[in-house]
PDB file of C-alpha atoms in Angstrom:
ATOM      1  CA  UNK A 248      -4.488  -5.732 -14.569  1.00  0.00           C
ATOM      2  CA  UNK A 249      -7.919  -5.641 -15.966  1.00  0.00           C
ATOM      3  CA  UNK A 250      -9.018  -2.914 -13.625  1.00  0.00           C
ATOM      4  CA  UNK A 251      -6.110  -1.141 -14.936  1.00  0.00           C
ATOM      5  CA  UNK A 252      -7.040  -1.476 -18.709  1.00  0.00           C
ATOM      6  CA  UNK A 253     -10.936  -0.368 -18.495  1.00  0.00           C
ATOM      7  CA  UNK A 254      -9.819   2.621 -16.800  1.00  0.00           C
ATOM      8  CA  UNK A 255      -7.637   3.430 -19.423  1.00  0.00           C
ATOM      9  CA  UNK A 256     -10.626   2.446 -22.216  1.00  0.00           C
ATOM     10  CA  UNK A 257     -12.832   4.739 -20.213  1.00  0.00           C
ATOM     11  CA  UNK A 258     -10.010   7.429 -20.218  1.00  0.00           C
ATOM     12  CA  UNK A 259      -9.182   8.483 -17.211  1.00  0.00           C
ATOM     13  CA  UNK A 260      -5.858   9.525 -16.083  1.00  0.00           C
ATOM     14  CA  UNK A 261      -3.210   8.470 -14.282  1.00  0.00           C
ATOM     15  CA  UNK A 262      -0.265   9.087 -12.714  1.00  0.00           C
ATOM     16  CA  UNK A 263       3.090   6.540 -12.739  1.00  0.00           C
ATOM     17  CA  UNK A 264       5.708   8.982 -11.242  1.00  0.00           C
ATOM     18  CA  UNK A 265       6.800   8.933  -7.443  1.00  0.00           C
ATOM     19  CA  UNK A 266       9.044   6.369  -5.553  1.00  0.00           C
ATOM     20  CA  UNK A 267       8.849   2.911  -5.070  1.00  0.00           C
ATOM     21  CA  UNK A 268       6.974   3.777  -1.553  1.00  0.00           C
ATOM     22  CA  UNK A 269       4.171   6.411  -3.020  1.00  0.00           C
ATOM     23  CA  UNK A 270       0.486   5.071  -3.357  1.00  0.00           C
ATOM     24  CA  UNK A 271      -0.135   5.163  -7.117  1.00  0.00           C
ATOM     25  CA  UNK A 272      -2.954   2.618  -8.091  1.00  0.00           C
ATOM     26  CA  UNK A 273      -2.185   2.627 -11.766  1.00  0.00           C
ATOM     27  CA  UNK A 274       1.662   1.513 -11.545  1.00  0.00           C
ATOM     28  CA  UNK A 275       0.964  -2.041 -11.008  1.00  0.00           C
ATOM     29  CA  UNK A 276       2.737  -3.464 -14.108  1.00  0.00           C
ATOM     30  CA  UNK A 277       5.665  -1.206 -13.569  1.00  0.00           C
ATOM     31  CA  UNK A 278       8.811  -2.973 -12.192  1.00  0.00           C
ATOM     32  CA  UNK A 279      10.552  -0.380  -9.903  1.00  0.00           C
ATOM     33  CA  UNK A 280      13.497  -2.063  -9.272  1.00  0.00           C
ATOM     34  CA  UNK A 281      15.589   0.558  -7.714  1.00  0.00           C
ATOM     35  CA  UNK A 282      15.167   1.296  -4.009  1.00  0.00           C
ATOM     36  CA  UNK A 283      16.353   4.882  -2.471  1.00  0.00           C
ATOM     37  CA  UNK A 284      16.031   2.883   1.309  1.00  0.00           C
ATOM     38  CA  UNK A 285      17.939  -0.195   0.372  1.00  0.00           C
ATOM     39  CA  UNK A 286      19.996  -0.096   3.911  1.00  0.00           C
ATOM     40  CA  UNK A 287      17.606  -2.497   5.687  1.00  0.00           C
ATOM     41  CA  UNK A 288      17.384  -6.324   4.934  1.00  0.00           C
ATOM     42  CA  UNK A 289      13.434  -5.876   4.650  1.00  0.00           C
ATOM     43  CA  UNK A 290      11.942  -3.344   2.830  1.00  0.00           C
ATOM     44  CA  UNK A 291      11.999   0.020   4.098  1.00  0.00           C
ATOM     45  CA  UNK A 292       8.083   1.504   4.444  1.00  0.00           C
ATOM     46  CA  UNK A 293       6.621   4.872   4.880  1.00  0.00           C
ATOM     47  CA  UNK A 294      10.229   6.138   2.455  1.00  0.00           C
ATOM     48  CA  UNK A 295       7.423   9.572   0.924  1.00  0.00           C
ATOM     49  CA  UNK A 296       4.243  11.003   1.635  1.00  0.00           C
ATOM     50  CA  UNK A 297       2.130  10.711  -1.004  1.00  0.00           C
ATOM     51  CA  UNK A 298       0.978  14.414  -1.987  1.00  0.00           C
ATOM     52  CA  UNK A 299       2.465  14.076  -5.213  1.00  0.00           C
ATOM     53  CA  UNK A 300      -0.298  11.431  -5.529  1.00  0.00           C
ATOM     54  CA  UNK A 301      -3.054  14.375  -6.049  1.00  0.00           C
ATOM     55  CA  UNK A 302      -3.712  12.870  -9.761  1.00  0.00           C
ATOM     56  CA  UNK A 303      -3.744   9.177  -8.930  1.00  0.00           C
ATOM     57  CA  UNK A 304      -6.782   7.115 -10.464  1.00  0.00           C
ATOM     58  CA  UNK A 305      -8.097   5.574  -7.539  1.00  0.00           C
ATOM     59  CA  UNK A 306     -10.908   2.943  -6.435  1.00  0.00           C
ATOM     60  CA  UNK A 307     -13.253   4.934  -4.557  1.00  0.00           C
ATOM     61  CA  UNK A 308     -16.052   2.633  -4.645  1.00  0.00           C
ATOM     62  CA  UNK A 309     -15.803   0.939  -1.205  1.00  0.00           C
ATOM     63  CA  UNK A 310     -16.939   2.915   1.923  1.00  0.00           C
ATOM     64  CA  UNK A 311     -15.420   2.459   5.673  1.00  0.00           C
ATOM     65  CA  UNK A 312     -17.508   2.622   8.382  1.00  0.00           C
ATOM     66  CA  UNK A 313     -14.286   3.625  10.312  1.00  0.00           C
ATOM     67  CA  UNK A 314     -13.187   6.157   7.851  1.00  0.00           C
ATOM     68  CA  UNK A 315     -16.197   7.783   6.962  1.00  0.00           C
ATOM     69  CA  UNK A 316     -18.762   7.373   8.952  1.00  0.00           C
ATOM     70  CA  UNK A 317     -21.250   5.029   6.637  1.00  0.00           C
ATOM     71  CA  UNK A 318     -21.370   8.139   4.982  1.00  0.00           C
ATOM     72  CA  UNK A 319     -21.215   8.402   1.300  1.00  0.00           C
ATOM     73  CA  UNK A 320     -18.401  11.052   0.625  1.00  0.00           C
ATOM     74  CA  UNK A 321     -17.449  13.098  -3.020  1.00  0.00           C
ATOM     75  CA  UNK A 322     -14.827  11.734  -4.475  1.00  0.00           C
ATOM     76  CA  UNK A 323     -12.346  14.558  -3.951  1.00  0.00           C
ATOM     77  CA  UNK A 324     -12.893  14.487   0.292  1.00  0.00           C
ATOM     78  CA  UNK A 325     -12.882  10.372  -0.212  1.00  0.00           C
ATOM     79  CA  UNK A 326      -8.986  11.203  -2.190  1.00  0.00           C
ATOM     80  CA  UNK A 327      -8.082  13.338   0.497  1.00  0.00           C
ATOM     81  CA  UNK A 328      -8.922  10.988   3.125  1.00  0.00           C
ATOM     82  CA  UNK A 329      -7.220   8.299   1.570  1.00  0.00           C
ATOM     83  CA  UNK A 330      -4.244  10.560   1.312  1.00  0.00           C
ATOM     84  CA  UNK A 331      -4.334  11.253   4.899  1.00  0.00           C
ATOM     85  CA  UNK A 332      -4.603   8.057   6.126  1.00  0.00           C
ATOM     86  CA  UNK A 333      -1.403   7.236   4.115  1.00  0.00           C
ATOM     87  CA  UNK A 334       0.333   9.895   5.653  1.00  0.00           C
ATOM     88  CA  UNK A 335      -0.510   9.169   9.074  1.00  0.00           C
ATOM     89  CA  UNK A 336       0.516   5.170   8.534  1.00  0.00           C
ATOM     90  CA  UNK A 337       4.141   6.278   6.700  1.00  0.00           C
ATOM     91  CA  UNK A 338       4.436   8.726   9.733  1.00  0.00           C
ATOM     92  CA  UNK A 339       3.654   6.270  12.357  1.00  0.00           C
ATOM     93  CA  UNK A 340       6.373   3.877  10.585  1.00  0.00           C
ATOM     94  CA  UNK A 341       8.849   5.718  10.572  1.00  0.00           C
ATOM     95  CA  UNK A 342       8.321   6.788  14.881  1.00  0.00           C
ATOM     96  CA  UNK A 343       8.132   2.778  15.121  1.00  0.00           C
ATOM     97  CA  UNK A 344       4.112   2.829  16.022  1.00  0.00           C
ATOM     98  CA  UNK A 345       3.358  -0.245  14.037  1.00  0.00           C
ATOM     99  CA  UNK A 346       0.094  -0.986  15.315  1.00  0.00           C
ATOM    100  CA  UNK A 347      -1.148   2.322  14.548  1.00  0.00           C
ATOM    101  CA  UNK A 348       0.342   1.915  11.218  1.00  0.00           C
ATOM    102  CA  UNK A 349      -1.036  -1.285  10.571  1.00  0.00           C
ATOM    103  CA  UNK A 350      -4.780   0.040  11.728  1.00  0.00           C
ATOM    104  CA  UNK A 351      -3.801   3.443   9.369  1.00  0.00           C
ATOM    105  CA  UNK A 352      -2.887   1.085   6.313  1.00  0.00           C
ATOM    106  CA  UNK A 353      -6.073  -1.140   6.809  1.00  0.00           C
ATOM    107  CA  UNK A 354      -8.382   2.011   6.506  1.00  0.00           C
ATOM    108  CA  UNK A 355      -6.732   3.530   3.813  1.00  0.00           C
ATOM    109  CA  UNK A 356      -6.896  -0.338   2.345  1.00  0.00           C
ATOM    110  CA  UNK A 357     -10.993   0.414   2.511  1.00  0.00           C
ATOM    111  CA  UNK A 358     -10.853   3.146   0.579  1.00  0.00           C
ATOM    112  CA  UNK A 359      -8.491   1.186  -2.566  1.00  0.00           C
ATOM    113  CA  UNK A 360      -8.877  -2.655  -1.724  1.00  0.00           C
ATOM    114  CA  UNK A 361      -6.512  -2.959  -5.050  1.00  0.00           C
ATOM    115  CA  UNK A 362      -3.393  -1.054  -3.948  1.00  0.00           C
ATOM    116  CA  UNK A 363      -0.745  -3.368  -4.032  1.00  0.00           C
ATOM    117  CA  UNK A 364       2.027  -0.721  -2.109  1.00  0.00           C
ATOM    118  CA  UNK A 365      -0.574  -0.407   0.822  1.00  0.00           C
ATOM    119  CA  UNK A 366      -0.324  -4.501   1.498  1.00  0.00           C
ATOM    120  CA  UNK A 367       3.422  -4.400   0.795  1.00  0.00           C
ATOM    121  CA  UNK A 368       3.658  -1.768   3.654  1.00  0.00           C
ATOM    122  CA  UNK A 369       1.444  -3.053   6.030  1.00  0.00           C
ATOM    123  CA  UNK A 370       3.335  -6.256   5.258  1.00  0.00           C
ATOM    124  CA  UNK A 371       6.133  -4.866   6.390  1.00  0.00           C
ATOM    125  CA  UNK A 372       4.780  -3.551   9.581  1.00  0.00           C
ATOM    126  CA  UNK A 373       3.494  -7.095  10.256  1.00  0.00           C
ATOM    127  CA  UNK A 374       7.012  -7.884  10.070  1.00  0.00           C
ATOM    128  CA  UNK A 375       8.754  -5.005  12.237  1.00  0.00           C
ATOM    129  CA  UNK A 376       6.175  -6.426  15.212  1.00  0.00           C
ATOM    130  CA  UNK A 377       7.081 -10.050  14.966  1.00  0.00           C
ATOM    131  CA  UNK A 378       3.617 -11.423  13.316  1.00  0.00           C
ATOM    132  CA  UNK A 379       4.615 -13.191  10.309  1.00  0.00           C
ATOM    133  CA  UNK A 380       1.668 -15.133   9.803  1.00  0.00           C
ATOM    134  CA  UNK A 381      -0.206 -11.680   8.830  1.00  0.00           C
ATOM    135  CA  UNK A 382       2.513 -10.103   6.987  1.00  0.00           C
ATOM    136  CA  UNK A 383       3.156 -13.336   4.940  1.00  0.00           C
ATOM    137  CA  UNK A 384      -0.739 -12.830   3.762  1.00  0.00           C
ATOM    138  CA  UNK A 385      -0.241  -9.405   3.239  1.00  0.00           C
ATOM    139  CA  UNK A 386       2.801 -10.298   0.987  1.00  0.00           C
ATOM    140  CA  UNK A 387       0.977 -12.628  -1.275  1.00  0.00           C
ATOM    141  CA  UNK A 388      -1.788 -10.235  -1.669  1.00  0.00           C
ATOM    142  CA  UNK A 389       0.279  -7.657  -3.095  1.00  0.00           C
ATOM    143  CA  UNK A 390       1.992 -10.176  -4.791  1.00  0.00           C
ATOM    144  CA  UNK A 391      -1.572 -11.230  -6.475  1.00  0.00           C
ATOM    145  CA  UNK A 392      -2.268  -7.686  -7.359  1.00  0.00           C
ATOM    146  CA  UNK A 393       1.191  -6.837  -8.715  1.00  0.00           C
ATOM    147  CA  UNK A 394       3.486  -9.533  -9.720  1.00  0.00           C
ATOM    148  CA  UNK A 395       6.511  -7.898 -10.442  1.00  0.00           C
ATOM    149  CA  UNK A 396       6.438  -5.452  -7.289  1.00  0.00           C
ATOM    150  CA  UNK A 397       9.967  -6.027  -6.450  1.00  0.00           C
ATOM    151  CA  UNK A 398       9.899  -5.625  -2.334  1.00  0.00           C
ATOM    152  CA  UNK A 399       7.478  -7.719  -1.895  1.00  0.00           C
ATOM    153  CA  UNK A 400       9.180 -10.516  -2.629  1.00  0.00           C
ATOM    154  CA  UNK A 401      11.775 -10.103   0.649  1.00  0.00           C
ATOM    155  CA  UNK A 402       8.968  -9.575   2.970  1.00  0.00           C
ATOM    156  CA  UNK A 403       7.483 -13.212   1.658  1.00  0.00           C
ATOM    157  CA  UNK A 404      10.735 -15.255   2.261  1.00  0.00           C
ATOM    158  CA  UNK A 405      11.818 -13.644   5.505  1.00  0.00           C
ATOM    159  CA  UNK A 406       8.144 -14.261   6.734  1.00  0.00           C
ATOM    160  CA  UNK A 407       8.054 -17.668   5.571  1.00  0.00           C
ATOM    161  CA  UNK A 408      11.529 -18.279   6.759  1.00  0.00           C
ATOM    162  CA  UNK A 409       9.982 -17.249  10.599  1.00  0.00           C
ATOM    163  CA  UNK A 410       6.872 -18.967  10.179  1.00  0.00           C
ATOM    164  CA  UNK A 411       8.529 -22.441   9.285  1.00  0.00           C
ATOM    165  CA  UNK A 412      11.947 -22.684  10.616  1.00  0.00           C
ATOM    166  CA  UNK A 413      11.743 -20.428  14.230  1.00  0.00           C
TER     167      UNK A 413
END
């Protein structure tokens, strides 16, 4: 919330539009409620790409050795890395490669360690391959960074309810 209001003070812009499922960094106070992929009982991941996301405010400030190299990148090839890995890890999701996804959502994760709809995501992967313990701390990280993100919520009780009581 705080990173949220010095980028404002320092005016940069940002973008709030997109589905529940697109990577925006500055819709964390937002409560999307509605859910175009509502068929499944957790929540659906990988619904959009995210090129709509071209005018996203975004933390570029941490490097990956994985994703770049140990390389210090421009900001612009750092965005369109970030929106590539995001593609990649919706695109794996939805052909059921989970690991890959997970691996996909941890690098983009580098690149914005504050995105709250990356850790609900690779929550939910977590979840599709039976390892509840990691998507339950995915869950509450997303829940730390956005409180009123509305899927998150499922993934928490369904992991806890597997953790616990299976």
């Amino acid at each position: 919330m705080e990173k949220i209001r010095d980028r404002k003070k320092r005016g940069k812009k940002s973008s709030s539009g997109g589905t529940q499922d697109d990577v925006s960094t500055t819709s964390r106070d937002s409560n999307n409620s509605s859910n175009s992929n509502s068929n499944t009982s957790l929540p659906s991941i990988a619904a959009s790409s995210t090129t709509s996301t071209t005018a996203t405010t975004m933390n570029y400030t941490t490097s990956t050795a994985a994703a770049t190299g140990n390389m210090r990148l421009p900001m612009s090839d750092k965005r369109a890395l970030f929106q590539e890995k995001v593609r990649q890890s919706n695109e794996a999701c939805q052909n059921a490669d989970f690991q890959r996804a997970i691996r996909l959502y941890t690098e983009a994760l580098d690149l914005d360690p504050a995105n709250h709809i990356l850790y609900s995501n690779r929550s939910a992967a977590h979840v599709k391959l039976k390892d509840f313990e990691r998507a339950l701390t995915d869950a509450i990280k997303a829940r730390e960074l956005n409180p009123k993100w509305p899927k998150v919520g499922i993934v928490m009780i369904y992991s806890f309810f597997n953790i616990f009581f299976s």
